[in-house]
Short mmCIF file of C-alpha atoms in Angstrom, two decimals:
data_model
loop_
_atom_site.label_atom_id
_atom_site.label_comp_id
_atom_site.label_asym_id
_atom_site.label_seq_id
_atom_site.Cartn_x
_atom_site.Cartn_y
_atom_site.Cartn_z
CA MET A 1 7.36 12.07 53.17
CA ARG A 2 9.38 8.80 51.88
CA THR A 3 7.53 6.42 49.59
CA ARG A 4 7.30 3.11 51.05
CA TYR A 5 9.17 0.15 49.34
CA SER A 6 10.32 -3.20 50.36
CA LEU A 7 13.53 -5.41 49.64
CA THR A 8 13.61 -8.81 50.27
CA ARG A 9 16.51 -10.54 48.84
CA LEU A 10 17.80 -14.34 48.28
CA ALA A 11 20.69 -13.00 49.09
CA LEU A 12 22.04 -9.66 51.36
CA THR A 13 21.81 -5.99 50.15
CA ALA A 14 20.02 -4.32 46.91
CA THR A 15 21.17 -1.99 44.74
CA ALA A 16 19.58 -1.45 41.26
CA THR A 17 20.20 0.64 37.84
CA GLY A 18 18.39 0.28 35.04
CA VAL A 19 20.73 1.02 32.22
CA LEU A 20 22.93 -0.02 29.89
CA ALA A 21 26.41 2.05 29.89
CA LEU A 22 27.48 4.08 26.87
CA SER A 23 30.47 5.75 26.13
CA ALA A 24 29.18 8.89 25.53
CA PRO A 25 29.96 11.70 27.79
CA ALA A 26 27.90 12.90 30.77
CA VAL A 27 25.84 16.41 30.47
CA ALA A 28 24.13 18.79 32.56
CA LEU A 29 20.67 17.37 34.27
CA ALA A 30 17.79 18.72 33.74
CA ALA A 31 15.15 20.07 36.06
CA ALA A 32 13.22 17.30 38.17
CA VAL A 33 10.34 15.75 36.15
CA THR A 34 7.79 13.24 36.97
CA GLY A 35 8.68 10.89 34.08
CA PRO A 36 11.09 11.04 31.00
CA THR A 37 10.18 13.73 28.59
CA ALA A 38 8.63 12.79 25.22
CA VAL A 39 11.05 14.17 22.12
CA SER A 40 10.97 14.44 18.30
CA LEU A 41 12.62 11.77 16.52
CA ALA A 42 13.11 13.73 13.73
CA PRO A 43 16.93 14.47 12.42
CA SER A 44 18.51 17.13 14.17
CA PRO A 45 22.09 18.10 14.35
CA GLY A 46 22.14 18.59 17.78
CA PRO A 47 20.37 17.35 21.21
CA ALA A 48 16.81 16.73 21.26
CA THR A 49 14.32 19.11 22.56
CA SER A 50 12.69 17.95 26.02
CA VAL A 51 9.14 18.60 26.81
CA ASP A 52 8.57 20.07 30.37
CA THR A 53 5.85 17.58 31.80
CA SER A 54 6.50 18.20 35.43
CA ALA A 55 2.79 19.61 35.63
CA THR A 56 1.45 15.90 34.36
CA LYS A 57 1.17 13.30 36.64
CA SER A 58 2.55 9.93 35.22
CA THR A 59 0.66 7.10 33.95
CA LEU A 60 3.83 4.74 32.72
CA VAL A 61 3.80 1.19 34.49
CA ASP A 62 5.21 -1.66 34.02
CA ILE A 63 4.52 -3.78 30.86
CA PRO A 64 1.06 -5.41 31.75
CA GLU A 65 0.06 -9.01 31.17
CA LYS A 66 -3.09 -7.99 29.14
CA SER A 67 -3.65 -4.54 27.14
CA PRO A 68 -4.07 -3.59 23.47
CA VAL A 69 -0.73 -4.48 22.60
CA THR A 70 -0.45 -7.88 21.47
CA ALA A 71 2.69 -10.46 22.62
CA SER A 72 4.26 -10.18 19.20
CA GLN A 73 4.02 -6.31 19.23
CA TRP A 74 5.77 -6.70 22.62
CA THR A 75 8.40 -8.61 21.14
CA GLY A 76 9.00 -6.19 18.36
CA VAL A 77 8.91 -3.34 20.68
CA THR A 78 11.73 -4.66 23.84
CA LYS A 79 13.33 -5.70 20.63
CA LEU A 80 13.63 -2.39 18.71
CA ALA A 81 14.61 -0.88 22.62
CA LYS A 82 16.98 -3.60 23.02
CA GLN A 83 19.20 -2.62 20.44
CA ARG A 84 18.76 1.21 20.59
CA HIS A 85 20.03 0.51 24.09
CA ALA A 86 16.83 1.90 25.73
CA LEU A 87 16.78 2.19 29.12
CA THR A 88 13.54 0.08 29.60
CA THR A 89 10.26 -0.13 28.00
CA LEU A 90 6.69 0.88 29.76
CA TYR A 91 3.05 0.99 28.96
CA ASP A 92 1.34 4.12 29.18
CA GLN A 93 -2.25 3.54 30.72
CA GLY A 94 -3.37 6.83 29.62
CA THR A 95 -2.39 6.62 25.92
CA LYS A 96 -2.43 2.54 26.01
CA LYS A 97 0.54 2.87 24.16
CA PRO A 98 3.82 0.91 24.41
CA VAL A 99 7.01 3.57 25.85
CA ILE A 100 10.55 3.49 24.82
CA VAL A 101 12.91 5.23 27.21
CA LEU A 102 15.98 6.35 25.56
CA PRO A 103 18.99 7.40 27.59
CA ALA A 104 19.87 11.47 27.07
CA ASP A 105 22.68 10.52 25.56
CA ALA A 106 21.33 8.28 22.99
CA PRO A 107 23.15 9.21 19.93
CA THR A 108 20.97 11.56 17.30
CA THR A 109 20.87 8.26 14.46
CA GLN A 110 19.17 6.57 17.31
CA ARG A 111 16.38 8.92 17.54
CA VAL A 112 15.78 9.37 14.17
CA SER A 113 14.56 7.37 11.12
CA THR A 114 17.52 4.73 11.18
CA LEU A 115 15.39 3.50 14.20
CA SER A 116 14.83 -0.20 13.04
CA VAL A 117 14.31 -3.88 13.67
CA GLY A 118 16.19 -5.77 11.47
CA ASP A 119 15.76 -5.45 7.28
CA ASP A 120 12.61 -6.85 7.06
CA ALA A 121 9.92 -4.69 5.73
CA ALA A 122 7.22 -5.80 8.10
CA THR A 123 9.29 -5.47 11.35
CA SER A 124 11.04 -2.24 10.16
CA ALA A 125 10.53 1.07 12.30
CA ALA A 126 8.21 4.29 10.95
CA VAL A 127 9.26 7.45 12.74
CA SER A 128 6.78 10.41 13.17
CA ALA A 129 7.33 13.24 15.53
CA SER A 130 7.38 11.75 18.96
CA SER A 131 6.78 7.81 18.31
CA VAL A 132 8.13 4.87 16.32
CA THR A 133 5.80 2.54 14.39
CA VAL A 134 6.89 -0.76 14.63
CA SER A 135 5.25 -4.03 14.46
CA GLY A 136 1.90 -2.23 13.70
CA VAL A 137 1.81 -0.44 16.88
CA LYS A 138 2.61 3.18 17.33
CA ALA A 139 5.11 3.59 20.43
CA GLU A 140 5.44 6.49 22.66
CA VAL A 141 9.54 7.74 22.47
CA LYS A 142 10.78 9.67 25.71
CA VAL A 143 14.20 10.73 26.80
CA SER A 144 15.24 10.50 30.21
CA LYS A 145 17.15 13.96 31.66
CA PHE A 146 19.70 10.90 32.44
CA THR A 147 22.54 9.99 30.51
CA THR A 148 23.52 6.62 30.65
CA LYS A 149 26.77 7.73 32.11
CA ARG A 150 25.29 9.60 34.63
CA ILE A 151 23.02 6.84 35.99
CA ASP A 152 26.48 4.79 36.08
CA GLN A 153 27.97 7.25 38.42
CA ILE A 154 25.15 7.46 40.51
CA SER A 155 24.41 4.25 40.91
CA ASP A 156 28.43 3.49 41.33
CA THR A 157 28.88 5.61 43.87
CA LEU A 158 26.14 4.37 46.02
CA THR A 159 27.12 1.21 45.92
CA ALA A 160 30.68 1.76 46.87
CA ARG A 161 29.45 2.69 50.19
CA LYS A 162 31.74 5.39 51.28
CA TRP A 163 29.30 8.08 51.70
CA SER A 164 28.55 7.01 55.28
CA GLN A 165 30.51 4.89 57.58
CA ASN A 166 27.34 3.07 58.43
CA ALA A 167 26.26 2.00 54.99
CA VAL A 168 27.87 -1.43 55.14
CA ARG A 169 25.26 -2.08 58.18
CA TYR A 170 21.87 -1.69 55.80
CA GLY A 171 20.85 -3.26 52.91
CA PHE A 172 19.42 -1.26 49.98
CA ALA A 173 18.70 -0.97 46.32
CA VAL A 174 19.41 1.76 43.86
CA HIS A 175 17.63 1.80 40.53
CA TYR A 176 16.96 4.41 37.42
CA ASP A 177 12.82 4.91 38.22
CA ALA A 178 11.56 5.49 34.42
CA LYS A 179 8.03 6.08 36.09
CA THR A 180 9.33 9.52 37.66
CA ASP A 181 12.61 9.94 35.86
CA LYS A 182 14.54 9.52 39.49
CA VAL A 183 17.35 7.47 40.76
CA ALA A 184 15.71 5.65 43.40
CA PHE A 185 17.79 4.84 46.90
CA VAL A 186 15.69 2.12 48.79
CA SER A 187 16.07 1.09 52.34
CA ASP A 188 15.27 0.66 56.05
CA ALA A 189 18.11 2.61 56.96
CA PRO A 190 17.98 5.48 60.03
CA GLN A 191 17.17 8.89 58.21
CA ASP A 192 20.97 9.81 58.89
CA VAL A 193 21.94 7.02 56.70
CA THR A 194 19.07 7.89 53.83
CA ALA A 195 20.07 11.58 53.92
CA ALA A 196 24.11 10.66 53.52
CA ALA A 197 23.04 9.09 50.30
CA LYS A 198 20.95 11.35 48.96
CA LYS A 199 23.21 14.18 49.56
CA THR A 200 25.56 12.40 46.97
CA PHE A 201 23.32 13.60 43.97
CA PRO A 202 20.76 15.65 45.91
CA ALA A 203 18.77 16.74 42.72
CA ASP A 204 18.64 13.21 41.09
CA VAL A 205 18.26 10.62 44.22
CA GLU A 206 15.00 9.90 45.90
CA VAL A 207 14.85 8.36 49.33
CA ILE A 208 12.26 5.45 49.22
CA GLU A 209 11.65 3.58 52.51
CA GLY A 210 12.25 -0.56 51.82
CA HIS A 211 13.49 -3.81 53.40
CA VAL A 212 16.59 -6.26 52.56
CA GLN A 213 17.05 -9.19 53.97
CA PRO A 214 19.07 -12.29 53.06
CA LEU A 215 16.45 -15.57 52.16
CA GLN A 216 18.76 -18.31 53.38
CA THR A 217 16.86 -20.71 55.90
CA ASP A 218 17.31 -24.05 57.34
CA ARG A 219 14.07 -30.26 48.58
CA PHE A 220 15.23 -33.62 48.15
CA LEU A 221 17.44 -36.49 48.73
CA ASP A 222 19.66 -36.64 45.47
CA VAL A 223 22.36 -38.67 44.54
CA PRO A 224 25.03 -37.91 41.82
CA ALA A 225 25.09 -36.83 39.24
CA TYR A 226 22.85 -33.69 40.99
CA TYR A 227 20.03 -31.55 39.45
CA SER A 228 19.80 -28.21 39.51
CA GLY A 229 17.08 -27.47 42.07
CA LEU A 230 18.56 -29.58 44.83
CA SER A 231 18.54 -28.45 47.90
CA LEU A 232 21.96 -27.46 49.75
CA ILE A 233 23.28 -26.65 53.14
CA ASN A 234 26.39 -25.26 53.63
CA THR A 235 29.19 -25.42 56.34
CA ASN A 236 27.39 -22.56 58.23
CA GLY A 237 23.99 -24.61 58.21
CA GLY A 238 22.17 -22.02 55.66
CA LEU A 239 19.73 -23.53 53.02
CA CYS A 240 20.08 -22.19 49.62
CA THR A 241 19.12 -23.96 45.89
CA GLY A 242 21.57 -25.37 43.41
CA GLY A 243 21.44 -23.83 39.98
CA PRO A 244 22.70 -24.92 36.52
CA SER A 245 25.63 -27.45 35.84
CA PHE A 246 28.33 -25.77 33.94
CA TRP A 247 31.31 -27.26 31.47
CA SER A 248 34.80 -26.03 32.69
CA TYR A 249 37.87 -25.74 30.46
CA PRO A 250 40.44 -25.19 32.48
CA ASP A 251 43.45 -25.48 30.00
CA GLY A 252 41.13 -24.17 27.23
CA ALA A 253 41.78 -27.73 25.02
CA GLU A 254 39.76 -30.86 25.27
CA HIS A 255 39.67 -31.38 29.23
CA HIS A 256 36.86 -30.52 31.18
CA THR A 257 35.13 -30.13 34.35
CA ALA A 258 31.54 -30.14 35.56
CA LYS A 259 30.36 -27.30 38.19
CA MET A 260 27.18 -26.42 39.34
CA VAL A 261 26.46 -22.75 40.48
CA THR A 262 24.65 -21.43 43.36
CA ALA A 263 24.09 -17.52 45.44
CA ALA A 264 27.73 -16.24 45.83
CA HIS A 265 25.82 -15.18 49.14
CA CYS A 266 25.34 -18.51 50.30
CA GLY A 267 28.99 -19.42 50.77
CA SER A 268 32.31 -18.38 50.67
CA VAL A 269 35.54 -20.02 48.81
CA SER A 270 35.96 -23.27 49.91
CA SER A 271 32.73 -23.71 51.69
CA LEU A 272 31.25 -27.18 51.61
CA PHE A 273 27.81 -28.29 50.26
CA HIS A 274 25.45 -31.20 51.36
CA ASN A 275 22.08 -32.08 50.28
CA TYR A 276 19.58 -30.72 52.49
CA LYS A 277 21.09 -32.25 55.63
CA TRP A 278 24.30 -32.24 56.61
CA ASN A 279 24.96 -35.75 57.07
CA ARG A 280 23.53 -36.39 54.02
CA GLY A 281 25.34 -36.42 50.01
CA TYR A 282 28.25 -34.08 49.82
CA VAL A 283 27.76 -31.62 46.94
CA GLY A 284 30.51 -29.63 45.96
CA THR A 285 33.13 -27.32 47.52
CA VAL A 286 33.31 -23.53 46.80
CA ASP A 287 36.23 -22.61 44.66
CA HIS A 288 35.49 -19.60 42.60
CA ARG A 289 33.24 -16.66 44.06
CA ASP A 290 31.83 -13.82 42.09
CA THR A 291 30.19 -11.11 44.28
CA GLY A 292 29.58 -8.61 41.30
CA SER A 293 26.77 -10.90 40.42
CA ASP A 294 25.90 -12.96 43.14
CA THR A 295 27.63 -15.97 41.30
CA GLU A 296 30.16 -18.99 43.06
CA ASP A 297 30.90 -22.62 41.45
CA LEU A 298 30.78 -25.75 43.73
CA MET A 299 32.98 -28.17 42.58
CA TYR A 300 32.93 -32.22 43.91
CA SER A 301 36.23 -33.33 45.24
CA HIS A 302 37.24 -36.92 45.84
CA ASN A 303 39.17 -36.12 48.60
CA ILE A 304 35.94 -35.08 50.25
CA GLY A 305 33.17 -37.11 48.74
CA ASP A 306 32.78 -41.01 48.36
CA GLY A 307 32.47 -40.87 44.83
CA ASP A 308 29.27 -42.60 44.74
CA GLY A 309 26.85 -43.15 41.50
CA ALA A 310 27.81 -40.74 38.53
CA CYS A 311 31.02 -39.72 40.80
CA SER A 312 32.72 -42.64 40.22
CA HIS A 313 33.43 -42.09 36.80
CA GLY A 314 35.14 -38.65 38.04
CA GLU A 315 34.04 -35.70 39.17
CA ILE A 316 32.83 -35.06 35.52
CA ARG A 317 29.91 -36.75 35.54
CA CYS A 318 28.89 -35.47 39.23
CA TYR A 319 26.42 -32.49 38.31
CA SER A 320 23.51 -32.83 35.32
CA TYR A 321 21.64 -30.92 32.90
CA HIS A 322 18.68 -31.66 34.48
CA MET A 323 16.37 -30.03 36.69
CA PHE A 324 13.64 -30.78 39.55
CA THR A 325 10.53 -29.14 38.13
CA GLY A 326 7.74 -30.12 40.65
CA GLY A 327 5.20 -27.81 42.70
CA THR A 328 5.60 -30.39 45.66
CA SER A 329 8.46 -32.13 48.21
CA ALA A 330 7.10 -35.14 47.18
CA SER A 331 7.39 -34.46 43.38
CA SER A 332 10.11 -36.17 41.43
CA SER A 333 9.36 -33.97 38.15
CA GLU A 334 12.06 -32.99 36.24
CA ALA A 335 13.36 -31.14 33.00
CA ALA A 336 16.45 -31.09 30.64
CA VAL A 337 18.08 -28.24 29.78
CA VAL A 338 18.28 -27.75 26.07
CA GLY A 339 19.57 -23.93 26.06
CA TRP A 340 19.91 -20.84 27.36
CA GLN A 341 18.79 -17.28 26.38
CA GLU A 342 19.07 -13.37 28.39
CA PRO A 343 16.21 -12.37 29.42
CA VAL A 344 14.69 -9.15 28.10
CA VAL A 345 11.65 -6.92 29.56
CA GLY A 346 8.55 -8.27 28.84
CA ASP A 347 9.60 -11.88 28.36
CA THR A 348 6.62 -14.08 30.11
CA GLY A 349 6.16 -17.12 31.52
CA LEU A 350 9.51 -17.79 33.50
CA HIS A 351 9.72 -20.31 35.91
CA VAL A 352 11.86 -20.40 39.23
CA SER A 353 12.96 -23.75 40.70
CA GLY A 354 13.58 -23.30 44.68
CA GLN A 355 13.96 -25.71 47.56
CA THR A 356 11.71 -23.86 49.48
CA SER A 357 8.80 -22.47 47.03
CA TYR A 358 9.91 -25.72 44.83
CA GLN A 359 8.61 -25.16 41.10
CA TRP A 360 5.72 -22.25 40.06
CA GLY A 361 5.75 -19.96 37.05
CA GLY A 362 3.68 -17.31 35.63
CA ASN A 363 6.86 -14.87 35.86
CA VAL A 364 6.77 -11.44 33.77
CA VAL A 365 9.96 -9.64 33.32
CA THR A 366 9.78 -5.82 34.28
CA ASN A 367 13.57 -4.49 34.64
CA THR A 368 17.03 -5.80 33.47
CA ASN A 369 18.74 -3.56 34.92
CA PHE A 370 18.88 -4.07 39.02
CA GLN A 371 21.70 -3.57 40.93
CA THR A 372 22.18 -4.84 44.14
CA CYS A 373 24.48 -4.72 47.40
CA TYR A 374 23.68 -6.86 50.69
CA LYS A 375 24.46 -5.55 54.13
CA ASN A 376 27.60 -6.81 56.43
CA THR A 377 28.72 -8.46 53.22
CA ASP A 378 30.83 -8.33 50.31
CA ILE A 379 28.20 -9.34 47.73
CA CYS A 380 27.31 -5.79 45.54
CA ILE A 381 25.41 -6.89 42.58
CA ARG A 382 26.50 -4.66 39.26
CA ASN A 383 25.96 -7.11 36.70
CA GLY A 384 23.21 -9.01 35.39
CA GLY A 385 20.31 -7.97 38.13
CA PHE A 386 16.48 -8.47 36.52
CA LEU A 387 13.24 -8.25 38.26
CA MET A 388 10.07 -10.41 37.76
CA ARG A 389 6.53 -9.66 38.55
CA HIS A 390 4.04 -12.97 39.10
CA TYR A 391 1.07 -12.74 37.04
CA ASN A 392 -2.26 -15.29 37.59
CA ASN A 393 -5.55 -13.90 36.45
CA GLY A 394 -4.19 -10.29 37.39
CA TRP A 395 -0.72 -9.31 39.21
CA ASP A 396 -0.23 -10.97 42.59
CA ASN A 397 2.44 -10.86 45.28
CA LYS A 398 3.99 -13.88 44.87
CA THR A 399 7.59 -14.41 44.96
CA ALA A 400 10.80 -16.92 45.67
CA GLN A 401 11.19 -17.41 49.08
CA PRO A 402 14.22 -18.06 51.50
CA GLY A 403 16.02 -21.07 50.54
CA ASP A 404 15.50 -20.28 46.95
CA SER A 405 18.83 -18.44 46.48
CA GLY A 406 20.73 -19.71 44.06
CA GLY A 407 17.96 -21.83 41.74
CA PRO A 408 17.32 -21.90 38.22
CA ILE A 409 15.23 -19.07 36.65
CA TYR A 410 14.14 -21.12 33.24
CA LYS A 411 11.57 -21.30 30.20
CA ASP A 412 9.60 -23.85 28.44
CA LYS A 413 11.10 -24.59 25.21
CA THR A 414 7.90 -25.53 23.57
CA ASP A 415 9.24 -25.29 19.80
CA PHE A 416 12.36 -27.93 20.46
CA THR A 417 11.92 -30.75 18.02
CA GLY A 418 15.62 -32.00 18.89
CA ALA A 419 16.36 -35.22 20.97
CA ARG A 420 15.93 -35.43 24.58
CA ASP A 421 14.90 -37.28 27.51
CA ALA A 422 12.81 -34.86 29.54
CA TRP A 423 10.81 -31.64 28.98
CA PRO A 424 12.69 -29.20 27.16
CA VAL A 425 13.65 -26.09 28.67
CA GLU A 426 15.73 -22.78 28.47
CA VAL A 427 18.11 -21.40 31.47
CA MET A 428 17.74 -17.76 31.66
CA GLY A 429 19.22 -17.28 34.87
CA ILE A 430 19.42 -17.92 38.87
CA ILE A 431 17.29 -16.67 41.40
CA SER A 432 19.01 -14.02 43.81
CA GLY A 433 16.35 -12.33 46.13
CA GLY A 434 12.87 -10.75 46.53
CA TYR A 435 12.33 -7.15 46.05
CA SER A 436 9.39 -5.31 47.17
CA GLU A 437 7.63 -1.54 46.56
CA CYS A 438 4.24 0.21 47.53
CA ASP A 439 4.01 1.63 44.28
CA ARG A 440 3.22 4.80 45.83
CA CYS A 441 -0.19 3.50 47.39
CA SER A 442 -1.90 2.81 50.86
CA ASN A 443 0.96 0.75 51.97
CA HIS A 444 -0.05 -2.19 49.35
CA PRO A 445 3.09 -4.34 48.63
CA VAL A 446 4.06 -5.12 45.04
CA ASN A 447 6.54 -7.85 44.95
CA TYR A 448 9.22 -8.85 42.79
CA THR A 449 11.67 -11.71 42.31
CA VAL A 450 15.43 -10.86 41.62
CA GLY A 451 17.39 -12.79 39.18
CA ILE A 452 20.59 -13.04 37.66
CA ASP A 453 21.36 -13.13 34.27
CA ILE A 454 22.37 -16.28 32.83
CA GLU A 455 25.04 -14.39 30.74
CA TRP A 456 26.44 -12.79 33.51
CA VAL A 457 26.30 -16.03 35.25
CA ARG A 458 28.00 -17.80 32.43
CA ILE A 459 31.02 -15.03 32.74
CA ALA A 460 31.35 -14.89 36.55
CA SER A 461 31.95 -18.54 36.22
CA ASN A 462 35.08 -17.70 33.90
CA ASN A 463 33.02 -18.26 30.20
CA TYR A 464 31.77 -21.82 31.26
CA GLU A 465 29.46 -23.28 28.78
CA ILE A 466 25.90 -24.11 30.36
CA MET A 467 25.35 -27.96 30.33
CA THR A 468 22.48 -29.04 28.26
CA PHE A 469 21.28 -32.32 26.68
CA GLN A 470 22.84 -31.88 24.00
CA ASN A 471 26.26 -31.48 25.33
CA ARG A 472 26.04 -33.81 28.20
CA ASN A 473 29.05 -36.33 26.95
CA GLY A 474 26.88 -39.33 27.48
CA PHE A 475 25.64 -39.19 30.91
#
C-alpha cells in the first residue's frame, strides 16, 4: 500500500532531496530501518556503530512551533546542524528533544568533541554518548544509513527521468525523509511508472502517492519602478508574480542594469510580461532562465515599452527595492528590502506576497534541500528548493496559491535601525509551488509552500546583487 502524499507546485514537476553534498565516497547501504539510527559521538578510529531501531516506531517530526525547546535553543541546534552538514533537524515527540541527523559519511571529527557552535563558551557543545548539548538543550544525534553522495546519486538518477519513457508525462518529488530513513518518490503516476522509479533503487526508494500541478492561472495596477509582488501575465496568458529586483553588472565594471526575477516555469526566453492584463503596462522580457532553480530574469526593453515613469530615465530605473505586502487586492501597503538571508530549518515568521493569495505570514521552514521536477517541461529544480509549513495557533494547511509563482518570500527586519522609507524586510527566496502529504494518517493532508532559496536565485541570475534601499542609486 502506498502512503498518500500530494504535491502542488507553483511550477511544474517536483523532486526533493534533503542533503548537502559532501565529497566522501559512497558506502554500502544498511538494512532498512524506521528512522536514522542513534550512534556514539565518542572519538572512534573507524565508522560509527549503528543501532538497529527497526522494531521501534519513529516519533520524529518536523520542528514544531511550540515545544519545551526555546526559540534560541533551536537557533543554536540548527546552527550547529548547518555547520556540520547535517541532513536535517527534527524533533522527537517521545523524548521531547531536538534531533540532528547526520549523513553516514560525516567525518568522525564531526561526530566527536569537536562539535561546537563558534568559540563562545556559552554556545559550545558538550558531547555525550549519543547526544550533544548546545545552547543549554541536549539534542539527540542520529546517523542515516545514507551517505550524502548516495542520496545525490538516487536523486540525480530519478530527476534525469531516463528510467521510464513515460517519466516526463508525470510530476513527481524526490526527497530524503529522515523520519523513515528512506528516499521518497512522490507522484500520481500510474503504478507501472512508479514501479520503474522504485526499481532504480528498490531497497532505498519508497513510493508515495502524490500530485504535482502548475500554479499559473488567470494584484495590481502598477507603474515603473515596478514593485516585487506585482501581478504578471505572460505572452500565453499565464499569471505569475514578480519577485525581488536585482542589479546586473554585465561588464563587471560600474555599468549596471536593473532586472526583476520570477519563476522560470512562468515563461521562456523572450516571453513578454505585462501587469495583470495584457493591455496594461509592459513589465519586461525574459532574457535569462535557469531551469535548475526555477528562476528567470525580466529586463525592460525600450523597443517594446514606452519608457513611462521611472523607465524614462533608462532601464536601470524600471524596477524597485519595494514590494507589495497588502493582504487584500485593494491594499497599497508596501515594504522596503534592506537585505537578504538564506532560510534554515526552524526559521519562523516567513511571509509570502503573491498575486493570488496576497500577503500572509506565519510560515516555518521545515526542509532546505527540496528538489523538484515539473512534468512536460524542462524544469527540474536541483538547487535551492525549500519547504515551509504554516502555523496559526497550530499547524494548518494554508499555502501559496496558483498565480503566486515567483513572488517574494521574506521576513520582517524588526531590529533594523538604518534609514529606510518603508517597513524593513529581508528577502529569503521566491515562491515556486506547493507540496502536500498525508503524514501517514487517514487521508488528512499536510500542506507546504515550496520556495527557492534567495542565494540560489542570486546565483542563477549570474551572481547579481539584490536591490535594497541602501544600494538603490537614489530612486
